[in-house]
PDB file of C-alpha atoms in Angstrom:
ATOM      1  CA  UNK W 504     -90.500  99.812-180.996  1.00 35.00           C
ATOM      2  CA  UNK W 505     -92.036  98.314-183.802  1.00 37.00           C
ATOM      3  CA  UNK W 506     -90.829  94.741-184.886  1.00 44.00           C
ATOM      4  CA  UNK W 507     -88.827  94.604-187.877  1.00 47.00           C
ATOM      5  CA  UNK W 508     -91.179  94.033-190.966  1.00 53.00           C
ATOM      6  CA  UNK W 509     -89.024  92.840-194.181  1.00 60.00           C
ATOM      7  CA  UNK W 510     -90.655  93.465-197.445  1.00 69.00           C
ATOM      8  CA  UNK W 511     -90.963  90.271-199.673  1.00 63.00           C
ATOM      9  CA  UNK W 512     -88.480  90.923-202.948  1.00 61.00           C
ATOM     10  CA  UNK W 513     -89.153  87.557-204.190  1.00 63.00           C
ATOM     11  CA  UNK W 514     -91.199  89.414-207.232  1.00 79.00           C
ATOM     12  CA  UNK W 515     -89.097  92.392-207.324  1.00 91.00           C
ATOM     13  CA  UNK W 516     -85.236  93.084-207.830  1.00 95.00           C
ATOM     14  CA  UNK W 517     -83.046  94.282-204.723  1.00 94.00           C
ATOM     15  CA  UNK W 518     -82.651  97.860-206.267  1.00 97.00           C
ATOM     16  CA  UNK W 519     -86.334  98.179-206.304  1.00 97.00           C
ATOM     17  CA  UNK W 520     -86.696  96.840-202.889  1.00 97.00           C
ATOM     18  CA  UNK W 521     -84.262  99.303-201.759  1.00 97.00           C
ATOM     19  CA  UNK W 522     -86.257 101.896-204.037  1.00 98.00           C
ATOM     20  CA  UNK W 523     -89.163 100.933-202.225  1.00 98.00           C
ATOM     21  CA  UNK W 524     -87.866 101.309-198.539  1.00 98.00           C
ATOM     22  CA  UNK W 525     -86.451 105.146-199.141  1.00 98.00           C
ATOM     23  CA  UNK W 526     -89.982 105.874-200.773  1.00 98.00           C
ATOM     24  CA  UNK W 527     -91.857 104.499-197.808  1.00 98.00           C
ATOM     25  CA  UNK W 528     -89.360 106.311-195.431  1.00 98.00           C
ATOM     26  CA  UNK W 529     -90.438 109.599-197.344  1.00 98.00           C
ATOM     27  CA  UNK W 530     -94.231 109.109-196.692  1.00 98.00           C
ATOM     28  CA  UNK W 531     -93.378 108.415-193.001  1.00 98.00           C
ATOM     29  CA  UNK W 532     -90.911 111.002-192.678  1.00 98.00           C
ATOM     30  CA  UNK W 533     -92.793 113.498-194.415  1.00 98.00           C
ATOM     31  CA  UNK W 534     -95.541 113.141-192.083  1.00 98.00           C
ATOM     32  CA  UNK W 535     -93.661 113.430-188.879  1.00 98.00           C
ATOM     33  CA  UNK W 536     -92.811 116.815-190.101  1.00 98.00           C
ATOM     34  CA  UNK W 537     -96.650 117.815-190.707  1.00 98.00           C
ATOM     35  CA  UNK W 538     -96.722 117.849-194.326  1.00 98.00           C
ATOM     36  CA  UNK W 539     -99.475 114.925-195.063  1.00 97.00           C
ATOM     37  CA  UNK W 540    -103.102 116.159-196.020  1.00 96.00           C
ATOM     38  CA  UNK W 541    -105.285 113.151-194.780  1.00 96.00           C
ATOM     39  CA  UNK W 542    -104.620 110.499-197.519  1.00 94.00           C
ATOM     40  CA  UNK W 543    -103.898 112.872-200.456  1.00 94.00           C
ATOM     41  CA  UNK W 544    -100.960 114.457-202.097  1.00 95.00           C
ATOM     42  CA  UNK W 545     -97.970 112.084-203.858  1.00 96.00           C
ATOM     43  CA  UNK W 546     -94.481 111.220-203.709  1.00 98.00           C
ATOM     44  CA  UNK W 547     -93.261 109.269-206.795  1.00 98.00           C
ATOM     45  CA  UNK W 548     -89.841 107.123-207.833  1.00 98.00           C
ATOM     46  CA  UNK W 549     -88.961 105.958-211.037  1.00 98.00           C
ATOM     47  CA  UNK W 550     -88.129 102.500-210.883  1.00 97.00           C
ATOM     48  CA  UNK W 551     -84.506 101.546-211.672  1.00 96.00           C
ATOM     49  CA  UNK W 552     -85.155  98.582-213.507  1.00 95.00           C
ATOM     50  CA  UNK W 553     -87.430 100.575-216.181  1.00 96.00           C
ATOM     51  CA  UNK W 554     -87.565 104.170-216.376  1.00 95.00           C
ATOM     52  CA  UNK W 555     -90.771 104.155-218.275  1.00 95.00           C
ATOM     53  CA  UNK W 556     -92.523 102.603-214.693  1.00 96.00           C
ATOM     54  CA  UNK W 557     -92.708 104.031-211.390  1.00 96.00           C
ATOM     55  CA  UNK W 558     -93.833 104.012-207.799  1.00 97.00           C
ATOM     56  CA  UNK W 559     -97.120 105.768-206.479  1.00 96.00           C
ATOM     57  CA  UNK W 560     -98.739 105.792-203.217  1.00 96.00           C
ATOM     58  CA  UNK W 561    -102.414 104.111-203.920  1.00 95.00           C
ATOM     59  CA  UNK W 562    -105.713 106.247-202.569  1.00 93.00           C
ATOM     60  CA  UNK W 563    -106.903 105.837-199.173  1.00 94.00           C
ATOM     61  CA  UNK W 564    -103.695 105.130-197.481  1.00 96.00           C
ATOM     62  CA  UNK W 565    -102.370 107.921-194.553  1.00 97.00           C
ATOM     63  CA  UNK W 566     -98.440 108.752-195.107  1.00 98.00           C
ATOM     64  CA  UNK W 567     -97.804 107.618-191.484  1.00 98.00           C
ATOM     65  CA  UNK W 568     -99.063 104.114-192.789  1.00 97.00           C
ATOM     66  CA  UNK W 569     -97.499 103.693-195.854  1.00 97.00           C
ATOM     67  CA  UNK W 570     -95.035 100.507-196.153  1.00 97.00           C
ATOM     68  CA  UNK W 571     -92.761  99.411-198.971  1.00 97.00           C
ATOM     69  CA  UNK W 572     -95.320  96.850-200.080  1.00 96.00           C
ATOM     70  CA  UNK W 573     -98.282  98.969-200.551  1.00 96.00           C
ATOM     71  CA  UNK W 574     -96.755 101.020-203.350  1.00 96.00           C
ATOM     72  CA  UNK W 575     -98.127 100.701-206.636  1.00 95.00           C
ATOM     73  CA  UNK W 576     -96.016 100.311-209.574  1.00 95.00           C
ATOM     74  CA  UNK W 577     -97.550 101.908-212.758  1.00 94.00           C
ATOM     75  CA  UNK W 578     -96.373 102.710-216.313  1.00 92.00           C
ATOM     76  CA  UNK W 579     -96.561 106.806-217.935  1.00 85.00           C
ATOM     77  CA  UNK W 580     -99.725 106.309-219.128  1.00 84.00           C
ATOM     78  CA  UNK W 581    -101.446 105.294-215.633  1.00 86.00           C
ATOM     79  CA  UNK W 582    -101.782 101.337-216.202  1.00 90.00           C
ATOM     80  CA  UNK W 583    -101.017  99.272-213.394  1.00 92.00           C
ATOM     81  CA  UNK W 584     -97.871  97.243-213.868  1.00 93.00           C
ATOM     82  CA  UNK W 585     -97.234  95.451-210.455  1.00 91.00           C
ATOM     83  CA  UNK W 586     -99.369  95.240-207.208  1.00 90.00           C
ATOM     84  CA  UNK W 587     -97.857  93.809-204.112  1.00 90.00           C
ATOM     85  CA  UNK W 588    -100.128  94.791-201.216  1.00 87.00           C
ATOM     86  CA  UNK W 589    -103.499  96.313-201.107  1.00 81.00           C
ATOM     87  CA  UNK W 590    -106.175  97.579-203.796  1.00 77.00           C
ATOM     88  CA  UNK W 591    -104.063  99.784-205.320  1.00 79.00           C
ATOM     89  CA  UNK W 592    -105.956 102.575-206.939  1.00 84.00           C
ATOM     90  CA  UNK W 593    -103.944 104.883-208.815  1.00 84.00           C
ATOM     91  CA  UNK W 594    -104.934 108.496-207.845  1.00 77.00           C
ATOM     92  CA  UNK W 595    -105.628 110.311-210.925  1.00 78.00           C
ATOM     93  CA  UNK W 596    -104.027 113.579-209.806  1.00 75.00           C
ATOM     94  CA  UNK W 597    -100.860 112.243-208.716  1.00 80.00           C
ATOM     95  CA  UNK W 598    -100.209 110.262-212.076  1.00 82.00           C
ATOM     96  CA  UNK W 599    -100.995 113.493-214.193  1.00 89.00           C
ATOM     97  CA  UNK W 600     -98.695 115.294-212.144  1.00 92.00           C
ATOM     98  CA  UNK W 601     -96.077 112.783-212.072  1.00 94.00           C
ATOM     99  CA  UNK W 602     -96.223 111.508-215.113  1.00 94.00           C
ATOM    100  CA  UNK W 603     -95.567 114.436-216.834  1.00 94.00           C
ATOM    101  CA  UNK W 604     -92.513 115.290-214.865  1.00 97.00           C
ATOM    102  CA  UNK W 605     -90.843 111.713-215.423  1.00 96.00           C
ATOM    103  CA  UNK W 606     -91.560 112.183-219.498  1.00 95.00           C
ATOM    104  CA  UNK W 607     -90.248 115.143-219.762  1.00 96.00           C
ATOM    105  CA  UNK W 608     -87.190 115.298-217.739  1.00 97.00           C
ATOM    106  CA  UNK W 609     -85.227 111.756-218.027  1.00 97.00           C
ATOM    107  CA  UNK W 610     -82.860 112.711-215.197  1.00 98.00           C
ATOM    108  CA  UNK W 611     -85.368 113.139-212.431  1.00 98.00           C
ATOM    109  CA  UNK W 612     -85.845 109.994-210.746  1.00 98.00           C
ATOM    110  CA  UNK W 613     -88.354 111.363-207.819  1.00 98.00           C
ATOM    111  CA  UNK W 614     -90.996 113.729-207.747  1.00 98.00           C
ATOM    112  CA  UNK W 615     -92.795 115.510-204.716  1.00 98.00           C
ATOM    113  CA  UNK W 616     -96.199 117.589-204.303  1.00 97.00           C
ATOM    114  CA  UNK W 617     -97.175 118.906-201.410  1.00 98.00           C
ATOM    115  CA  UNK W 618    -100.250 121.025-199.773  1.00 97.00           C
ATOM    116  CA  UNK W 619     -98.865 122.367-196.664  1.00 98.00           C
ATOM    117  CA  UNK W 620    -100.721 125.571-195.564  1.00 98.00           C
ATOM    118  CA  UNK W 621     -97.477 127.463-195.815  1.00 98.00           C
ATOM    119  CA  UNK W 622     -96.442 126.234-198.807  1.00 98.00           C
ATOM    120  CA  UNK W 623    -100.060 127.152-200.262  1.00 98.00           C
ATOM    121  CA  UNK W 624    -100.133 130.571-198.508  1.00 98.00           C
ATOM    122  CA  UNK W 625     -96.521 131.303-200.746  1.00 98.00           C
ATOM    123  CA  UNK W 626     -98.388 129.973-203.952  1.00 98.00           C
ATOM    124  CA  UNK W 627    -101.232 132.537-203.338  1.00 98.00           C
ATOM    125  CA  UNK W 628     -99.022 134.873-203.555  1.00 98.00           C
ATOM    126  CA  UNK W 629     -98.361 137.449-206.479  1.00 96.00           C
ATOM    127  CA  UNK W 630     -94.477 137.435-206.180  1.00 95.00           C
ATOM    128  CA  UNK W 631     -94.083 133.771-204.698  1.00 97.00           C
ATOM    129  CA  UNK W 632     -91.215 132.748-203.108  1.00 98.00           C
ATOM    130  CA  UNK W 633     -88.863 135.393-202.110  1.00 97.00           C
ATOM    131  CA  UNK W 634     -85.150 135.467-201.509  1.00 97.00           C
ATOM    132  CA  UNK W 635     -84.982 136.107-197.719  1.00 96.00           C
ATOM    133  CA  UNK W 636     -83.316 133.534-195.962  1.00 96.00           C
ATOM    134  CA  UNK W 637     -80.538 131.038-196.765  1.00 94.00           C
ATOM    135  CA  UNK W 638     -83.183 127.904-197.428  1.00 95.00           C
ATOM    136  CA  UNK W 639     -84.802 130.098-199.903  1.00 96.00           C
ATOM    137  CA  UNK W 640     -81.372 130.371-201.454  1.00 95.00           C
ATOM    138  CA  UNK W 641     -81.722 126.710-202.652  1.00 94.00           C
ATOM    139  CA  UNK W 642     -84.132 127.729-205.124  1.00 97.00           C
ATOM    140  CA  UNK W 643     -82.794 130.994-206.405  1.00 96.00           C
ATOM    141  CA  UNK W 644     -83.285 131.223-210.069  1.00 95.00           C
ATOM    142  CA  UNK W 645     -84.405 127.773-209.789  1.00 96.00           C
ATOM    143  CA  UNK W 646     -88.001 127.841-209.317  1.00 98.00           C
ATOM    144  CA  UNK W 647     -90.931 127.002-211.734  1.00 98.00           C
ATOM    145  CA  UNK W 648     -94.590 128.377-211.935  1.00 98.00           C
ATOM    146  CA  UNK W 649     -97.314 126.511-213.085  1.00 97.00           C
ATOM    147  CA  UNK W 650    -100.776 128.295-213.615  1.00 97.00           C
ATOM    148  CA  UNK W 651    -103.807 127.012-211.574  1.00 96.00           C
ATOM    149  CA  UNK W 652    -105.754 124.843-213.460  1.00 94.00           C
ATOM    150  CA  UNK W 653    -108.193 123.311-211.120  1.00 87.00           C
ATOM    151  CA  UNK W 654    -107.491 119.678-209.446  1.00 84.00           C
ATOM    152  CA  UNK W 655    -104.978 118.032-212.133  1.00 82.00           C
ATOM    153  CA  UNK W 656    -107.650 115.539-213.553  1.00 80.00           C
ATOM    154  CA  UNK W 657    -107.019 116.339-217.307  1.00 80.00           C
ATOM    155  CA  UNK W 658    -104.033 114.246-218.900  1.00 86.00           C
ATOM    156  CA  UNK W 659    -102.799 117.121-221.288  1.00 89.00           C
ATOM    157  CA  UNK W 660    -101.924 119.229-218.180  1.00 94.00           C
ATOM    158  CA  UNK W 661     -99.186 116.973-218.161  1.00 93.00           C
ATOM    159  CA  UNK W 662     -97.299 119.020-220.696  1.00 94.00           C
ATOM    160  CA  UNK W 663     -98.095 122.010-219.014  1.00 96.00           C
ATOM    161  CA  UNK W 664     -97.364 120.997-215.925  1.00 96.00           C
ATOM    162  CA  UNK W 665     -93.519 119.913-217.393  1.00 96.00           C
ATOM    163  CA  UNK W 666     -92.955 123.304-219.737  1.00 97.00           C
ATOM    164  CA  UNK W 667     -93.305 125.158-216.309  1.00 98.00           C
ATOM    165  CA  UNK W 668     -91.302 123.054-214.377  1.00 98.00           C
ATOM    166  CA  UNK W 669     -88.610 123.405-217.160  1.00 98.00           C
ATOM    167  CA  UNK W 670     -85.074 122.344-215.811  1.00 98.00           C
ATOM    168  CA  UNK W 671     -85.714 123.642-212.254  1.00 98.00           C
ATOM    169  CA  UNK W 672     -85.279 121.860-209.308  1.00 97.00           C
ATOM    170  CA  UNK W 673     -89.038 122.760-208.005  1.00 98.00           C
ATOM    171  CA  UNK W 674     -92.312 124.325-208.785  1.00 98.00           C
ATOM    172  CA  UNK W 675     -94.833 126.458-207.078  1.00 98.00           C
ATOM    173  CA  UNK W 676     -98.559 125.247-208.709  1.00 97.00           C
ATOM    174  CA  UNK W 677    -100.507 128.836-208.270  1.00 97.00           C
ATOM    175  CA  UNK W 678    -102.769 128.561-205.328  1.00 97.00           C
ATOM    176  CA  UNK W 679    -102.335 124.686-205.242  1.00 97.00           C
ATOM    177  CA  UNK W 680     -98.657 123.769-203.838  1.00 97.00           C
ATOM    178  CA  UNK W 681     -95.385 122.819-204.065  1.00 98.00           C
ATOM    179  CA  UNK W 682     -93.149 120.476-206.014  1.00 98.00           C
ATOM    180  CA  UNK W 683     -89.571 119.469-205.953  1.00 98.00           C
ATOM    181  CA  UNK W 684     -87.883 116.942-208.013  1.00 98.00           C
ATOM    182  CA  UNK W 685     -84.908 115.061-207.531  1.00 98.00           C
ATOM    183  CA  UNK W 686     -82.052 112.503-209.121  1.00 98.00           C
ATOM    184  CA  UNK W 687     -82.880 110.336-206.052  1.00 98.00           C
ATOM    185  CA  UNK W 688     -85.977 110.392-203.287  1.00 98.00           C
ATOM    186  CA  UNK W 689     -83.226 111.799-200.714  1.00 98.00           C
ATOM    187  CA  UNK W 690     -82.948 114.567-202.709  1.00 98.00           C
ATOM    188  CA  UNK W 691     -86.528 115.364-203.806  1.00 98.00           C
ATOM    189  CA  UNK W 692     -87.388 115.235-199.990  1.00 98.00           C
ATOM    190  CA  UNK W 693     -84.725 116.935-198.652  1.00 98.00           C
ATOM    191  CA  UNK W 694     -85.333 119.760-201.376  1.00 98.00           C
ATOM    192  CA  UNK W 695     -88.769 119.700-199.896  1.00 98.00           C
ATOM    193  CA  UNK W 696     -87.484 120.523-196.294  1.00 98.00           C
ATOM    194  CA  UNK W 697     -85.978 123.402-197.449  1.00 97.00           C
ATOM    195  CA  UNK W 698     -88.767 124.630-199.583  1.00 98.00           C
ATOM    196  CA  UNK W 699     -91.203 124.118-196.737  1.00 98.00           C
ATOM    197  CA  UNK W 700     -88.829 125.672-194.361  1.00 98.00           C
ATOM    198  CA  UNK W 701     -88.276 128.810-196.433  1.00 98.00           C
ATOM    199  CA  UNK W 702     -92.080 129.264-197.176  1.00 98.00           C
ATOM    200  CA  UNK W 703     -92.782 128.878-193.398  1.00 98.00           C
ATOM    201  CA  UNK W 704     -90.189 131.697-192.409  1.00 98.00           C
ATOM    202  CA  UNK W 705     -91.705 133.841-195.574  1.00 98.00           C
ATOM    203  CA  UNK W 706     -95.061 133.923-193.650  1.00 98.00           C
ATOM    204  CA  UNK W 707     -93.820 134.374-190.502  1.00 98.00           C
ATOM    205  CA  UNK W 708     -91.425 137.593-191.861  1.00 98.00           C
ATOM    206  CA  UNK W 709     -94.728 138.788-193.593  1.00 97.00           C
ATOM    207  CA  UNK W 710     -97.117 138.332-190.755  1.00 98.00           C
ATOM    208  CA  UNK W 711     -94.892 140.540-188.687  1.00 98.00           C
ATOM    209  CA  UNK W 712     -95.855 143.300-190.747  1.00 97.00           C
ATOM    210  CA  UNK W 713     -92.048 145.129-190.293  1.00 98.00           C
ATOM    211  CA  UNK W 714     -90.304 146.003-192.990  1.00 97.00           C
ATOM    212  CA  UNK W 715     -87.912 143.400-194.792  1.00 96.00           C
ATOM    213  CA  UNK W 716     -85.141 142.737-197.393  1.00 97.00           C
ATOM    214  CA  UNK W 717     -84.097 140.626-199.786  1.00 96.00           C
ATOM    215  CA  UNK W 718     -80.771 139.168-199.751  1.00 97.00           C
ATOM    216  CA  UNK W 719     -78.945 140.955-202.437  1.00 96.00           C
ATOM    217  CA  UNK W 720     -78.466 139.278-206.106  1.00 96.00           C
ATOM    218  CA  UNK W 721     -75.106 139.231-205.970  1.00 96.00           C
ATOM    219  CA  UNK W 722     -74.890 137.757-202.431  1.00 96.00           C
ATOM    220  CA  UNK W 723     -77.708 135.520-203.749  1.00 94.00           C
ATOM    221  CA  UNK W 724     -75.271 134.366-206.775  1.00 93.00           C
ATOM    222  CA  UNK W 725     -72.522 133.461-204.340  1.00 92.00           C
ATOM    223  CA  UNK W 726     -74.707 131.238-202.400  1.00 88.00           C
ATOM    224  CA  UNK W 727     -75.608 129.317-205.339  1.00 86.00           C
ATOM    225  CA  UNK W 728     -72.305 129.127-206.635  1.00 82.00           C
ATOM    226  CA  UNK W 729     -71.293 127.813-203.160  1.00 83.00           C
ATOM    227  CA  UNK W 730     -73.513 125.219-202.976  1.00 79.00           C
ATOM    228  CA  UNK W 731     -72.935 123.784-206.877  1.00 77.00           C
ATOM    229  CA  UNK W 732     -69.113 123.742-206.192  1.00 77.00           C
ATOM    230  CA  UNK W 733     -68.290 122.428-202.713  1.00 75.00           C
ATOM    231  CA  UNK W 734     -64.413 122.759-202.086  1.00 80.00           C
ATOM    232  CA  UNK W 735     -64.730 119.603-199.811  1.00 81.00           C
ATOM    233  CA  UNK W 736     -66.973 117.263-197.805  1.00 80.00           C
ATOM    234  CA  UNK W 737     -67.338 120.143-195.085  1.00 76.00           C
ATOM    235  CA  UNK W 738     -68.821 122.470-197.703  1.00 73.00           C
ATOM    236  CA  UNK W 739     -70.722 120.191-199.436  1.00 79.00           C
ATOM    237  CA  UNK W 740     -74.450 120.946-198.917  1.00 82.00           C
ATOM    238  CA  UNK W 741     -75.830 118.812-201.796  1.00 85.00           C
ATOM    239  CA  UNK W 742     -79.783 117.991-200.548  1.00 89.00           C
ATOM    240  CA  UNK W 743     -79.815 114.377-199.047  1.00 91.00           C
ATOM    241  CA  UNK W 744     -76.086 113.679-199.280  1.00 90.00           C
ATOM    242  CA  UNK W 745     -75.984 114.119-195.347  1.00 93.00           C
ATOM    243  CA  UNK W 746     -79.231 114.756-194.117  1.00 96.00           C
ATOM    244  CA  UNK W 747     -81.196 110.981-195.290  1.00 97.00           C
ATOM    245  CA  UNK W 748     -78.934 108.784-193.540  1.00 97.00           C
ATOM    246  CA  UNK W 749     -79.266 110.657-190.672  1.00 97.00           C
ATOM    247  CA  UNK W 750     -83.323 110.652-191.042  1.00 98.00           C
ATOM    248  CA  UNK W 751     -83.560 107.141-191.988  1.00 98.00           C
ATOM    249  CA  UNK W 752     -81.545 106.483-188.847  1.00 98.00           C
ATOM    250  CA  UNK W 753     -84.130 108.158-186.634  1.00 97.00           C
ATOM    251  CA  UNK W 754     -86.606 105.882-188.444  1.00 98.00           C
ATOM    252  CA  UNK W 755     -85.099 102.655-188.119  1.00 97.00           C
ATOM    253  CA  UNK W 756     -84.619 103.493-184.411  1.00 97.00           C
ATOM    254  CA  UNK W 757     -88.289 104.483-183.192  1.00 96.00           C
ATOM    255  CA  UNK W 758     -90.660 102.635-186.288  1.00 96.00           C
ATOM    256  CA  UNK W 759     -88.755 100.305-188.961  1.00 97.00           C
ATOM    257  CA  UNK W 760     -92.230  99.246-189.563  1.00 97.00           C
ATOM    258  CA  UNK W 761     -92.151 101.141-192.905  1.00 98.00           C
ATOM    259  CA  UNK W 762     -90.141  98.365-194.639  1.00 97.00           C
ATOM    260  CA  UNK W 763     -92.588  95.914-194.664  1.00 95.00           C
TER     261      UNK W 763
END
């Protein structure tokens, strides 16, 4: 097991230090689940001390080697506010997608974007994600759709991206990939877990070439109500509440170097 490395918090608040560790953990865990794509794609988090600043992964760093100190603090215009370690080049596409969402959704504190095989496959389907499994019901009537505009390098796409997402918790970027948002890193991460799983299940169902069924609308509505209004803790399936502590325990036991 790797030795514990602690983030030097002399230049940041305790709240930002904790956020950096959560965000770095999200990268490490996402790589374990097979969601990374070389050094590309992004997970970001709004800074607790300034809502106009957010943390983003720098260019050239693999998700499996991400640490709390490598994350770059930028503002919504893409200016670097703080570097703790590394060169900190800010990826343009990551800035465009994530800053647009942060500007439009003040309640959103974390954004995750992936290009997995099954996610892109569903994004290429004319009808997108279908309600064919419980995992997919997390996004029932709660999914935005953004038409493909090429690599997201143009800053004016930010407004269109935010409009496409609307008030939803997730978005399909056509022929591109998936986006989830949350009030916290754990929420955005676990939503992506369910979304990726739903896409994987859907592609397996379609690949079977056998007849398949959708969850009836009334049942899907009931499922949504069950998630939104748990009667006690044993019915609480809000994304991130129970899963995130368990995932971090696994990471801390096997490789806590993400905290450095």
